[in-house]
mmCIF file with all atom_site columns, C-alpha atoms in Angstrom:
data_model
loop_
_atom_site.group_PDB
_atom_site.id
_atom_site.type_symbol
_atom_site.label_atom_id
_atom_site.label_alt_id
_atom_site.label_comp_id
_atom_site.label_asym_id
_atom_site.label_entity_id
_atom_site.label_seq_id
_atom_site.pdbx_PDB_ins_code
_atom_site.Cartn_x
_atom_site.Cartn_y
_atom_site.Cartn_z
_atom_site.occupancy
_atom_site.B_iso_or_equiv
_atom_site.pdbx_formal_charge
_atom_site.auth_seq_id
_atom_site.auth_comp_id
_atom_site.auth_asym_id
_atom_site.auth_atom_id
_atom_site.pdbx_PDB_model_num
ATOM 1   C CA . MET Z 1 1   ? 50.470 16.298  -28.234 1.00 80.00 ? 1   MET Z CA 1
ATOM 2   C CA . GLN Z 1 2   ? 49.017 14.725  -31.324 1.00 88.00 ? 2   GLN Z CA 1
ATOM 3   C CA . LEU Z 1 3   ? 45.371 15.743  -31.688 1.00 92.00 ? 3   LEU Z CA 1
ATOM 4   C CA . ASN Z 1 4   ? 42.744 14.179  -33.938 1.00 94.00 ? 4   ASN Z CA 1
ATOM 5   C CA . ILE Z 1 5   ? 39.268 15.803  -34.280 1.00 96.00 ? 5   ILE Z CA 1
ATOM 6   C CA . THR Z 1 6   ? 36.351 13.953  -35.880 1.00 95.00 ? 6   THR Z CA 1
ATOM 7   C CA . PHE Z 1 7   ? 33.027 15.530  -36.861 1.00 96.00 ? 7   PHE Z CA 1
ATOM 8   C CA . ARG Z 1 8   ? 29.908 13.403  -37.098 1.00 93.00 ? 8   ARG Z CA 1
ATOM 9   C CA . GLN Z 1 9   ? 26.473 14.340  -38.361 1.00 89.00 ? 9   GLN Z CA 1
ATOM 10  C CA . PHE Z 1 10  ? 27.544 17.883  -39.261 1.00 88.00 ? 10  PHE Z CA 1
ATOM 11  C CA . GLY Z 1 11  ? 30.209 19.626  -41.302 1.00 88.00 ? 11  GLY Z CA 1
ATOM 12  C CA . SER Z 1 12  ? 33.783 20.345  -40.187 1.00 90.00 ? 12  SER Z CA 1
ATOM 13  C CA . SER Z 1 13  ? 34.500 23.761  -38.654 1.00 91.00 ? 13  SER Z CA 1
ATOM 14  C CA . ASP Z 1 14  ? 37.943 25.337  -38.416 1.00 95.00 ? 14  ASP Z CA 1
ATOM 15  C CA . ALA Z 1 15  ? 36.711 27.538  -35.503 1.00 96.00 ? 15  ALA Z CA 1
ATOM 16  C CA . LEU Z 1 16  ? 35.649 24.470  -33.529 1.00 96.00 ? 16  LEU Z CA 1
ATOM 17  C CA . LYS Z 1 17  ? 38.890 22.684  -34.378 1.00 96.00 ? 17  LYS Z CA 1
ATOM 18  C CA . GLU Z 1 18  ? 40.942 25.596  -32.996 1.00 96.00 ? 18  GLU Z CA 1
ATOM 19  C CA . TYR Z 1 19  ? 38.731 25.898  -29.947 1.00 97.00 ? 19  TYR Z CA 1
ATOM 20  C CA . ALA Z 1 20  ? 38.962 22.232  -29.132 1.00 96.00 ? 20  ALA Z CA 1
ATOM 21  C CA . LYS Z 1 21  ? 42.723 22.236  -29.657 1.00 95.00 ? 21  LYS Z CA 1
ATOM 22  C CA . GLU Z 1 22  ? 43.151 25.140  -27.316 1.00 95.00 ? 22  GLU Z CA 1
ATOM 23  C CA . LYS Z 1 23  ? 41.050 23.513  -24.595 1.00 95.00 ? 23  LYS Z CA 1
ATOM 24  C CA . VAL Z 1 24  ? 42.629 20.045  -24.852 1.00 94.00 ? 24  VAL Z CA 1
ATOM 25  C CA . GLU Z 1 25  ? 46.206 21.356  -24.682 1.00 91.00 ? 25  GLU Z CA 1
ATOM 26  C CA . ARG Z 1 26  ? 45.463 22.777  -21.284 1.00 89.00 ? 26  ARG Z CA 1
ATOM 27  C CA . VAL Z 1 27  ? 46.132 19.364  -19.818 1.00 89.00 ? 27  VAL Z CA 1
ATOM 28  C CA . ASN Z 1 28  ? 49.843 19.886  -20.492 1.00 86.00 ? 28  ASN Z CA 1
ATOM 29  C CA . LYS Z 1 29  ? 50.025 21.940  -17.297 1.00 84.00 ? 29  LYS Z CA 1
ATOM 30  C CA . TYR Z 1 30  ? 49.069 18.799  -15.344 1.00 83.00 ? 30  TYR Z CA 1
ATOM 31  C CA . LEU Z 1 31  ? 51.022 16.185  -17.204 1.00 80.00 ? 31  LEU Z CA 1
ATOM 32  C CA . ASP Z 1 32  ? 54.748 15.610  -17.779 1.00 70.00 ? 32  ASP Z CA 1
ATOM 33  C CA . ARG Z 1 33  ? 53.929 13.881  -21.003 1.00 63.00 ? 33  ARG Z CA 1
ATOM 34  C CA . ALA Z 1 34  ? 50.585 13.891  -22.732 1.00 62.00 ? 34  ALA Z CA 1
ATOM 35  C CA . GLY Z 1 35  ? 50.318 11.517  -25.645 1.00 76.00 ? 35  GLY Z CA 1
ATOM 36  C CA . ASP Z 1 36  ? 47.620 11.550  -28.270 1.00 89.00 ? 36  ASP Z CA 1
ATOM 37  C CA . ALA Z 1 37  ? 44.116 12.977  -27.905 1.00 93.00 ? 37  ALA Z CA 1
ATOM 38  C CA . HIS Z 1 38  ? 40.986 12.224  -29.904 1.00 95.00 ? 38  HIS Z CA 1
ATOM 39  C CA . VAL Z 1 39  ? 37.995 14.554  -29.982 1.00 96.00 ? 39  VAL Z CA 1
ATOM 40  C CA . VAL Z 1 40  ? 34.676 13.401  -31.402 1.00 96.00 ? 40  VAL Z CA 1
ATOM 41  C CA . LEU Z 1 41  ? 32.086 16.136  -31.996 1.00 97.00 ? 41  LEU Z CA 1
ATOM 42  C CA . SER Z 1 42  ? 28.624 14.954  -33.066 1.00 95.00 ? 42  SER Z CA 1
ATOM 43  C CA . LEU Z 1 43  ? 25.061 16.209  -33.413 1.00 94.00 ? 43  LEU Z CA 1
ATOM 44  C CA . GLU Z 1 44  ? 22.413 13.859  -32.126 1.00 89.00 ? 44  GLU Z CA 1
ATOM 45  C CA . ARG Z 1 45  ? 18.770 14.675  -31.634 1.00 84.00 ? 45  ARG Z CA 1
ATOM 46  C CA . HIS Z 1 46  ? 19.516 18.407  -31.697 1.00 89.00 ? 46  HIS Z CA 1
ATOM 47  C CA . LEU Z 1 47  ? 22.036 18.046  -28.927 1.00 95.00 ? 47  LEU Z CA 1
ATOM 48  C CA . HIS Z 1 48  ? 25.779 18.757  -29.373 1.00 97.00 ? 48  HIS Z CA 1
ATOM 49  C CA . HIS Z 1 49  ? 27.948 15.914  -28.075 1.00 96.00 ? 49  HIS Z CA 1
ATOM 50  C CA . ALA Z 1 50  ? 31.623 16.244  -27.240 1.00 96.00 ? 50  ALA Z CA 1
ATOM 51  C CA . ASP Z 1 51  ? 33.643 13.082  -26.516 1.00 96.00 ? 51  ASP Z CA 1
ATOM 52  C CA . ILE Z 1 52  ? 37.228 13.749  -25.573 1.00 96.00 ? 52  ILE Z CA 1
ATOM 53  C CA . THR Z 1 53  ? 39.827 10.994  -24.887 1.00 94.00 ? 53  THR Z CA 1
ATOM 54  C CA . ILE Z 1 54  ? 43.425 11.724  -23.877 1.00 92.00 ? 54  ILE Z CA 1
ATOM 55  C CA . HIS Z 1 55  ? 46.232 9.161   -23.458 1.00 89.00 ? 55  HIS Z CA 1
ATOM 56  C CA . SER Z 1 56  ? 48.982 9.864   -20.901 1.00 83.00 ? 56  SER Z CA 1
ATOM 57  C CA . GLY Z 1 57  ? 51.404 6.927   -20.413 1.00 80.00 ? 57  GLY Z CA 1
ATOM 58  C CA . ALA Z 1 58  ? 49.392 3.973   -18.996 1.00 81.00 ? 58  ALA Z CA 1
ATOM 59  C CA . TRP Z 1 59  ? 46.379 6.154   -18.233 1.00 86.00 ? 59  TRP Z CA 1
ATOM 60  C CA . VAL Z 1 60  ? 43.403 7.097   -20.328 1.00 90.00 ? 60  VAL Z CA 1
ATOM 61  C CA . LEU Z 1 61  ? 41.352 10.224  -19.565 1.00 92.00 ? 61  LEU Z CA 1
ATOM 62  C CA . ARG Z 1 62  ? 37.899 10.830  -20.909 1.00 94.00 ? 62  ARG Z CA 1
ATOM 63  C CA . GLY Z 1 63  ? 35.185 13.404  -20.731 1.00 95.00 ? 63  GLY Z CA 1
ATOM 64  C CA . ARG Z 1 64  ? 31.796 13.186  -22.403 1.00 94.00 ? 64  ARG Z CA 1
ATOM 65  C CA . GLU Z 1 65  ? 29.177 15.922  -22.339 1.00 96.00 ? 65  GLU Z CA 1
ATOM 66  C CA . LYS Z 1 66  ? 26.202 17.150  -24.307 1.00 95.00 ? 66  LYS Z CA 1
ATOM 67  C CA . SER Z 1 67  ? 24.361 20.495  -24.472 1.00 97.00 ? 67  SER Z CA 1
ATOM 68  C CA . ALA Z 1 68  ? 22.580 22.844  -26.867 1.00 96.00 ? 68  ALA Z CA 1
ATOM 69  C CA . ASP Z 1 69  ? 25.904 24.381  -27.879 1.00 96.00 ? 69  ASP Z CA 1
ATOM 70  C CA . MET Z 1 70  ? 29.030 22.593  -29.053 1.00 97.00 ? 70  MET Z CA 1
ATOM 71  C CA . TYR Z 1 71  ? 31.406 25.101  -27.500 1.00 97.00 ? 71  TYR Z CA 1
ATOM 72  C CA . ALA Z 1 72  ? 29.720 24.542  -24.130 1.00 97.00 ? 72  ALA Z CA 1
ATOM 73  C CA . SER Z 1 73  ? 29.870 20.831  -24.601 1.00 97.00 ? 73  SER Z CA 1
ATOM 74  C CA . ILE Z 1 74  ? 33.674 20.999  -25.152 1.00 97.00 ? 74  ILE Z CA 1
ATOM 75  C CA . ASP Z 1 75  ? 33.984 23.102  -22.054 1.00 97.00 ? 75  ASP Z CA 1
ATOM 76  C CA . LEU Z 1 76  ? 31.978 20.731  -19.921 1.00 97.00 ? 76  LEU Z CA 1
ATOM 77  C CA . ALA Z 1 77  ? 33.840 17.630  -21.183 1.00 97.00 ? 77  ALA Z CA 1
ATOM 78  C CA . MET Z 1 78  ? 37.232 19.236  -20.515 1.00 96.00 ? 78  MET Z CA 1
ATOM 79  C CA . ASP Z 1 79  ? 36.024 20.390  -17.065 1.00 96.00 ? 79  ASP Z CA 1
ATOM 80  C CA . LYS Z 1 80  ? 35.442 16.707  -16.160 1.00 95.00 ? 80  LYS Z CA 1
ATOM 81  C CA . ILE Z 1 81  ? 38.901 15.728  -17.327 1.00 94.00 ? 81  ILE Z CA 1
ATOM 82  C CA . GLU Z 1 82  ? 40.651 18.632  -15.563 1.00 94.00 ? 82  GLU Z CA 1
ATOM 83  C CA . SER Z 1 83  ? 38.770 17.892  -12.327 1.00 93.00 ? 83  SER Z CA 1
ATOM 84  C CA . GLN Z 1 84  ? 40.172 14.311  -12.285 1.00 92.00 ? 84  GLN Z CA 1
ATOM 85  C CA . LEU Z 1 85  ? 43.607 15.546  -13.338 1.00 90.00 ? 85  LEU Z CA 1
ATOM 86  C CA . ARG Z 1 86  ? 43.743 17.906  -10.377 1.00 90.00 ? 86  ARG Z CA 1
ATOM 87  C CA . LYS Z 1 87  ? 42.794 15.055  -8.061  1.00 90.00 ? 87  LYS Z CA 1
ATOM 88  C CA . TYR Z 1 88  ? 45.388 12.523  -9.471  1.00 88.00 ? 88  TYR Z CA 1
ATOM 89  C CA . LYS Z 1 89  ? 48.118 14.787  -10.746 1.00 82.00 ? 89  LYS Z CA 1
ATOM 90  C CA . GLU Z 1 90  ? 50.917 13.468  -8.467  1.00 80.00 ? 90  GLU Z CA 1
ATOM 91  C CA . LYS Z 1 91  ? 49.899 9.838   -8.824  1.00 82.00 ? 91  LYS Z CA 1
ATOM 92  C CA . ILE Z 1 92  ? 49.996 10.077  -12.609 1.00 80.00 ? 92  ILE Z CA 1
ATOM 93  C CA . LYS Z 1 93  ? 53.443 11.628  -12.593 1.00 72.00 ? 93  LYS Z CA 1
ATOM 94  C CA . ASN Z 1 94  ? 54.782 9.069   -10.108 1.00 70.00 ? 94  ASN Z CA 1
ATOM 95  C CA . HIS Z 1 95  ? 53.336 6.190   -12.136 1.00 64.00 ? 95  HIS Z CA 1
ATOM 96  C CA . HIS Z 1 96  ? 55.124 7.257   -15.331 1.00 53.00 ? 96  HIS Z CA 1
ATOM 97  C CA . GLY Z 1 97  ? 58.402 6.024   -13.938 1.00 50.00 ? 97  GLY Z CA 1
ATOM 98  C CA . ARG Z 1 98  ? 57.017 2.449   -13.784 1.00 51.00 ? 98  ARG Z CA 1
ATOM 99  C CA . ASP Z 1 99  ? 55.611 2.427   -17.267 1.00 49.00 ? 99  ASP Z CA 1
ATOM 100 C CA . ARG Z 1 100 ? 58.706 1.211   -19.010 1.00 45.00 ? 100 ARG Z CA 1
ATOM 101 C CA . VAL Z 1 101 ? 59.301 -1.612  -16.481 1.00 43.00 ? 101 VAL Z CA 1
ATOM 102 C CA . HIS Z 1 102 ? 55.824 -3.089  -16.779 1.00 48.00 ? 102 HIS Z CA 1
ATOM 103 C CA . HIS Z 1 103 ? 55.178 -2.270  -20.473 1.00 46.00 ? 103 HIS Z CA 1
ATOM 104 C CA . ARG Z 1 104 ? 56.342 -5.638  -21.943 1.00 45.00 ? 104 ARG Z CA 1
ATOM 105 C CA . GLN Z 1 105 ? 54.474 -7.724  -19.372 1.00 49.00 ? 105 GLN Z CA 1
ATOM 106 C CA . GLU Z 1 106 ? 51.294 -5.720  -19.954 1.00 52.00 ? 106 GLU Z CA 1
ATOM 107 C CA . LEU Z 1 107 ? 51.491 -6.348  -23.632 1.00 49.00 ? 107 LEU Z CA 1
ATOM 108 C CA . VAL Z 1 108 ? 51.489 -10.065 -22.943 1.00 50.00 ? 108 VAL Z CA 1
ATOM 109 C CA . ASN Z 1 109 ? 48.690 -9.989  -20.390 1.00 56.00 ? 109 ASN Z CA 1
ATOM 110 C CA . THR Z 1 110 ? 46.221 -7.522  -21.929 1.00 65.00 ? 110 THR Z CA 1
ATOM 111 C CA . PHE Z 1 111 ? 43.104 -8.525  -23.827 1.00 70.00 ? 111 PHE Z CA 1
ATOM 112 C CA . LYS Z 1 112 ? 39.828 -6.830  -24.743 1.00 76.00 ? 112 LYS Z CA 1
ATOM 113 C CA . VAL Z 1 113 ? 36.144 -7.096  -23.924 1.00 76.00 ? 113 VAL Z CA 1
ATOM 114 C CA . ARG Z 1 114 ? 33.365 -5.476  -25.940 1.00 78.00 ? 114 ARG Z CA 1
ATOM 115 C CA . HIS Z 1 115 ? 31.099 -2.859  -24.270 1.00 77.00 ? 115 HIS Z CA 1
ATOM 116 C CA . LYS Z 1 116 ? 27.756 -1.973  -25.888 1.00 79.00 ? 116 LYS Z CA 1
ATOM 117 C CA . VAL Z 1 117 ? 25.346 0.803   -24.963 1.00 78.00 ? 117 VAL Z CA 1
ATOM 118 C CA . PHE Z 1 118 ? 21.831 0.091   -26.187 1.00 76.00 ? 118 PHE Z CA 1
ATOM 119 C CA . GLU Z 1 119 ? 18.352 1.463   -25.996 1.00 79.00 ? 119 GLU Z CA 1
ATOM 120 C CA . LEU Z 1 120 ? 15.413 -0.673  -24.933 1.00 76.00 ? 120 LEU Z CA 1
ATOM 121 C CA . PRO Z 1 121 ? 11.990 -0.294  -26.639 1.00 73.00 ? 121 PRO Z CA 1
ATOM 122 C CA . GLU Z 1 122 ? 9.330  1.381   -24.541 1.00 68.00 ? 122 GLU Z CA 1
ATOM 123 C CA . GLU Z 1 123 ? 7.586  -1.869  -23.801 1.00 62.00 ? 123 GLU Z CA 1
ATOM 124 C CA . LEU Z 1 124 ? 10.746 -3.192  -22.150 1.00 61.00 ? 124 LEU Z CA 1
ATOM 125 C CA . GLY Z 1 125 ? 11.532 -0.095  -20.095 1.00 60.00 ? 125 GLY Z CA 1
ATOM 126 C CA . GLY Z 1 126 ? 12.375 2.535   -22.700 1.00 57.00 ? 126 GLY Z CA 1
ATOM 127 C CA . GLU Z 1 127 ? 15.629 3.623   -21.085 1.00 56.00 ? 127 GLU Z CA 1
ATOM 128 C CA . SER Z 1 128 ? 19.200 3.250   -22.271 1.00 54.00 ? 128 SER Z CA 1
ATOM 129 C CA . ALA Z 1 129 ? 21.125 0.330   -20.814 1.00 55.00 ? 129 ALA Z CA 1
ATOM 130 C CA . GLU Z 1 130 ? 24.660 -0.847  -20.811 1.00 57.00 ? 130 GLU Z CA 1
ATOM 131 C CA . ALA Z 1 131 ? 26.057 -4.385  -21.503 1.00 55.00 ? 131 ALA Z CA 1
ATOM 132 C CA . THR Z 1 132 ? 29.335 -6.141  -21.981 1.00 53.00 ? 132 THR Z CA 1
ATOM 133 C CA . ALA Z 1 133 ? 27.795 -9.131  -23.687 1.00 45.00 ? 133 ALA Z CA 1
ATOM 134 C CA . ASP Z 1 134 ? 27.830 -9.273  -27.484 1.00 46.00 ? 134 ASP Z CA 1
ATOM 135 C CA . THR Z 1 135 ? 24.433 -10.877 -27.897 1.00 37.00 ? 135 THR Z CA 1
ATOM 136 C CA . ALA Z 1 136 ? 21.147 -11.295 -25.989 1.00 40.00 ? 136 ALA Z CA 1
ATOM 137 C CA . PRO Z 1 137 ? 19.222 -14.589 -25.617 1.00 43.00 ? 137 PRO Z CA 1
ATOM 138 C CA . ALA Z 1 138 ? 17.153 -15.325 -28.722 1.00 46.00 ? 138 ALA Z CA 1
ATOM 139 C CA . PRO Z 1 139 ? 13.371 -15.832 -28.636 1.00 48.00 ? 139 PRO Z CA 1
ATOM 140 C CA . SER Z 1 140 ? 12.502 -19.536 -28.414 1.00 51.00 ? 140 SER Z CA 1
ATOM 141 C CA . THR Z 1 141 ? 10.147 -19.710 -31.451 1.00 56.00 ? 141 THR Z CA 1
ATOM 142 C CA . PRO Z 1 142 ? 9.930  -17.965 -34.889 1.00 54.00 ? 142 PRO Z CA 1
ATOM 143 C CA . ALA Z 1 143 ? 6.698  -16.307 -33.856 1.00 53.00 ? 143 ALA Z CA 1
ATOM 144 C CA . GLN Z 1 144 ? 8.240  -14.918 -30.742 1.00 52.00 ? 144 GLN Z CA 1
ATOM 145 C CA . ALA Z 1 145 ? 11.190 -13.754 -32.754 1.00 50.00 ? 145 ALA Z CA 1
ATOM 146 C CA . ALA Z 1 146 ? 8.923  -11.829 -35.227 1.00 52.00 ? 146 ALA Z CA 1
ATOM 147 C CA . ALA Z 1 147 ? 7.016  -10.205 -32.390 1.00 53.00 ? 147 ALA Z CA 1
ATOM 148 C CA . ALA Z 1 148 ? 9.969  -9.516  -30.102 1.00 54.00 ? 148 ALA Z CA 1
ATOM 149 C CA . PRO Z 1 149 ? 10.903 -5.810  -29.708 1.00 58.00 ? 149 PRO Z CA 1
ATOM 150 C CA . THR Z 1 150 ? 14.393 -4.995  -30.857 1.00 72.00 ? 150 THR Z CA 1
ATOM 151 C CA . THR Z 1 151 ? 17.137 -3.004  -29.153 1.00 75.00 ? 151 THR Z CA 1
ATOM 152 C CA . ARG Z 1 152 ? 19.083 -0.224  -30.835 1.00 78.00 ? 152 ARG Z CA 1
ATOM 153 C CA . ILE Z 1 153 ? 22.829 -0.189  -30.335 1.00 81.00 ? 153 ILE Z CA 1
ATOM 154 C CA . VAL Z 1 154 ? 23.845 3.370   -29.414 1.00 73.00 ? 154 VAL Z CA 1
ATOM 155 C CA . ARG Z 1 155 ? 27.572 2.912   -29.025 1.00 72.00 ? 155 ARG Z CA 1
ATOM 156 C CA . THR Z 1 156 ? 30.102 -0.019  -29.132 1.00 80.00 ? 156 THR Z CA 1
ATOM 157 C CA . SER Z 1 157 ? 33.618 0.096   -27.863 1.00 72.00 ? 157 SER Z CA 1
ATOM 158 C CA . ASP Z 1 158 ? 36.400 -2.333  -27.052 1.00 76.00 ? 158 ASP Z CA 1
ATOM 159 C CA . ILE Z 1 159 ? 37.786 -2.100  -23.505 1.00 74.00 ? 159 ILE Z CA 1
ATOM 160 C CA . THR Z 1 160 ? 41.441 -3.102  -23.033 1.00 79.00 ? 160 THR Z CA 1
ATOM 161 C CA . VAL Z 1 161 ? 41.668 -5.221  -19.862 1.00 86.00 ? 161 VAL Z CA 1
ATOM 162 C CA . LYS Z 1 162 ? 45.001 -4.474  -18.154 1.00 87.00 ? 162 LYS Z CA 1
ATOM 163 C CA . PRO Z 1 163 ? 46.509 -6.031  -15.060 1.00 90.00 ? 163 PRO Z CA 1
ATOM 164 C CA . MET Z 1 164 ? 46.544 -3.604  -12.077 1.00 91.00 ? 164 MET Z CA 1
ATOM 165 C CA . PRO Z 1 165 ? 45.833 -3.308  -8.366  1.00 93.00 ? 165 PRO Z CA 1
ATOM 166 C CA . VAL Z 1 166 ? 42.291 -2.437  -7.280  1.00 94.00 ? 166 VAL Z CA 1
ATOM 167 C CA . ASP Z 1 167 ? 43.180 1.141   -6.160  1.00 93.00 ? 167 ASP Z CA 1
ATOM 168 C CA . GLU Z 1 168 ? 44.660 1.869   -9.611  1.00 93.00 ? 168 GLU Z CA 1
ATOM 169 C CA . ALA Z 1 169 ? 41.528 0.399   -11.257 1.00 93.00 ? 169 ALA Z CA 1
ATOM 170 C CA . VAL Z 1 170 ? 39.372 2.849   -9.214  1.00 94.00 ? 170 VAL Z CA 1
ATOM 171 C CA . MET Z 1 171 ? 41.721 5.650   -10.275 1.00 94.00 ? 171 MET Z CA 1
ATOM 172 C CA . GLN Z 1 172 ? 41.425 4.726   -13.954 1.00 93.00 ? 172 GLN Z CA 1
ATOM 173 C CA . MET Z 1 173 ? 37.604 4.495   -13.641 1.00 93.00 ? 173 MET Z CA 1
ATOM 174 C CA . ASN Z 1 174 ? 37.580 8.006   -12.235 1.00 93.00 ? 174 ASN Z CA 1
ATOM 175 C CA . LEU Z 1 175 ? 39.893 9.341   -14.941 1.00 93.00 ? 175 LEU Z CA 1
ATOM 176 C CA . LEU Z 1 176 ? 37.505 7.971   -17.465 1.00 93.00 ? 176 LEU Z CA 1
ATOM 177 C CA . ASN Z 1 177 ? 34.531 9.563   -15.665 1.00 91.00 ? 177 ASN Z CA 1
ATOM 178 C CA . GLN Z 1 178 ? 32.755 6.186   -15.694 1.00 90.00 ? 178 GLN Z CA 1
ATOM 179 C CA . ASP Z 1 179 ? 30.744 4.242   -13.109 1.00 91.00 ? 179 ASP Z CA 1
ATOM 180 C CA . PHE Z 1 180 ? 32.587 0.970   -13.734 1.00 92.00 ? 180 PHE Z CA 1
ATOM 181 C CA . TYR Z 1 181 ? 35.920 -0.371  -14.997 1.00 93.00 ? 181 TYR Z CA 1
ATOM 182 C CA . VAL Z 1 182 ? 37.011 -3.830  -16.203 1.00 92.00 ? 182 VAL Z CA 1
ATOM 183 C CA . PHE Z 1 183 ? 40.536 -4.934  -15.353 1.00 92.00 ? 183 PHE Z CA 1
ATOM 184 C CA . GLN Z 1 184 ? 42.683 -7.964  -14.403 1.00 90.00 ? 184 GLN Z CA 1
ATOM 185 C CA . HIS Z 1 185 ? 43.516 -8.220  -10.739 1.00 91.00 ? 185 HIS Z CA 1
ATOM 186 C CA . ALA Z 1 186 ? 47.287 -7.854  -10.400 1.00 89.00 ? 186 ALA Z CA 1
ATOM 187 C CA . THR Z 1 187 ? 47.473 -10.457 -7.616  1.00 90.00 ? 187 THR Z CA 1
ATOM 188 C CA . THR Z 1 188 ? 44.806 -13.029 -8.356  1.00 88.00 ? 188 THR Z CA 1
ATOM 189 C CA . HIS Z 1 189 ? 44.818 -12.524 -12.159 1.00 87.00 ? 189 HIS Z CA 1
ATOM 190 C CA . GLU Z 1 190 ? 41.003 -12.704 -12.188 1.00 89.00 ? 190 GLU Z CA 1
ATOM 191 C CA . VAL Z 1 191 ? 38.973 -10.572 -14.485 1.00 89.00 ? 191 VAL Z CA 1
ATOM 192 C CA . CYS Z 1 192 ? 37.256 -8.062  -12.290 1.00 92.00 ? 192 CYS Z CA 1
ATOM 193 C CA . VAL Z 1 193 ? 34.819 -5.160  -12.494 1.00 94.00 ? 193 VAL Z CA 1
ATOM 194 C CA . VAL Z 1 194 ? 35.124 -2.218  -10.036 1.00 94.00 ? 194 VAL Z CA 1
ATOM 195 C CA . TYR Z 1 195 ? 32.099 0.020   -9.850  1.00 95.00 ? 195 TYR Z CA 1
ATOM 196 C CA . ARG Z 1 196 ? 30.696 3.012   -7.999  1.00 92.00 ? 196 ARG Z CA 1
ATOM 197 C CA . ARG Z 1 197 ? 27.757 2.246   -5.804  1.00 90.00 ? 197 ARG Z CA 1
ATOM 198 C CA . LYS Z 1 198 ? 24.937 4.829   -6.307  1.00 86.00 ? 198 LYS Z CA 1
ATOM 199 C CA . ASP Z 1 199 ? 23.323 4.280   -2.936  1.00 83.00 ? 199 ASP Z CA 1
ATOM 200 C CA . ASP Z 1 200 ? 26.227 5.122   -0.579  1.00 83.00 ? 200 ASP Z CA 1
ATOM 201 C CA . GLY Z 1 201 ? 29.015 6.438   -2.832  1.00 80.00 ? 201 GLY Z CA 1
ATOM 202 C CA . GLN Z 1 202 ? 31.294 3.484   -1.951  1.00 90.00 ? 202 GLN Z CA 1
ATOM 203 C CA . PHE Z 1 203 ? 32.923 1.103   -4.458  1.00 94.00 ? 203 PHE Z CA 1
ATOM 204 C CA . GLY Z 1 204 ? 32.083 -2.493  -5.319  1.00 95.00 ? 204 GLY Z CA 1
ATOM 205 C CA . LEU Z 1 205 ? 34.254 -5.210  -6.823  1.00 94.00 ? 205 LEU Z CA 1
ATOM 206 C CA . ILE Z 1 206 ? 33.026 -8.115  -8.897  1.00 92.00 ? 206 ILE Z CA 1
ATOM 207 C CA . GLY Z 1 207 ? 35.485 -10.953 -9.716  1.00 87.00 ? 207 GLY Z CA 1
ATOM 208 C CA . VAL Z 1 208 ? 35.102 -13.600 -12.421 1.00 75.00 ? 208 VAL Z CA 1
ATOM 209 C CA . HIS Z 1 209 ? 36.367 -16.957 -11.101 1.00 69.00 ? 209 HIS Z CA 1
ATOM 210 C CA . SER Z 1 210 ? 37.360 -19.781 -13.417 1.00 65.00 ? 210 SER Z CA 1
ATOM 211 C CA . PRO Z 1 211 ? 35.437 -23.044 -12.764 1.00 65.00 ? 211 PRO Z CA 1
ATOM 212 C CA . PRO Z 1 212 ? 37.380 -25.744 -10.907 1.00 64.00 ? 212 PRO Z CA 1
ATOM 213 C CA . ASN Z 1 213 ? 38.933 -28.491 -12.942 1.00 63.00 ? 213 ASN Z CA 1
ATOM 214 C CA . PRO Z 1 214 ? 36.790 -31.665 -12.917 1.00 60.00 ? 214 PRO Z CA 1
#
């Protein structure tokens, strides 16, 4: 496994590098082939953040956690990844046999959408929010623009939209430890979002339909 470790907002540590490497390589017992892994360790507002991403064939696994101790954050992030690996171990292995067959078609069909996580000012709610749009509506007048509260972008990432069935989209969402996932429906070719409903634990599906030709 090729492992890359990035330190942000604090100095590099050989001890942390070795600890993260040991923890990440534990996934090898679940996977026939683990590809590259990227670990981002950062210090934000006195909290230690660990963001771990592992690629295995067509699948992407991710665990994010924060705590008062970086070693604990690494443990918690890897616990999330291993929990999903135990759940989907056989499906991941069985899916690897289809990777080569569909790889060329996926390269043709895939595209990306941009996902931003931003904070709202207190007067607009004061809690972090998530969006897939690049921009928000602008105030209608210069005076409103000057007085309008601004948002702070916390994180920006590009999401690769791949064609897949709905059940695989749910699986990928869980492997990423996210509450939503954007994908292209393998049958209808619509851009869809599958998400986890917070009220009943079920899943929802949103499809983006193209407007009819005039």
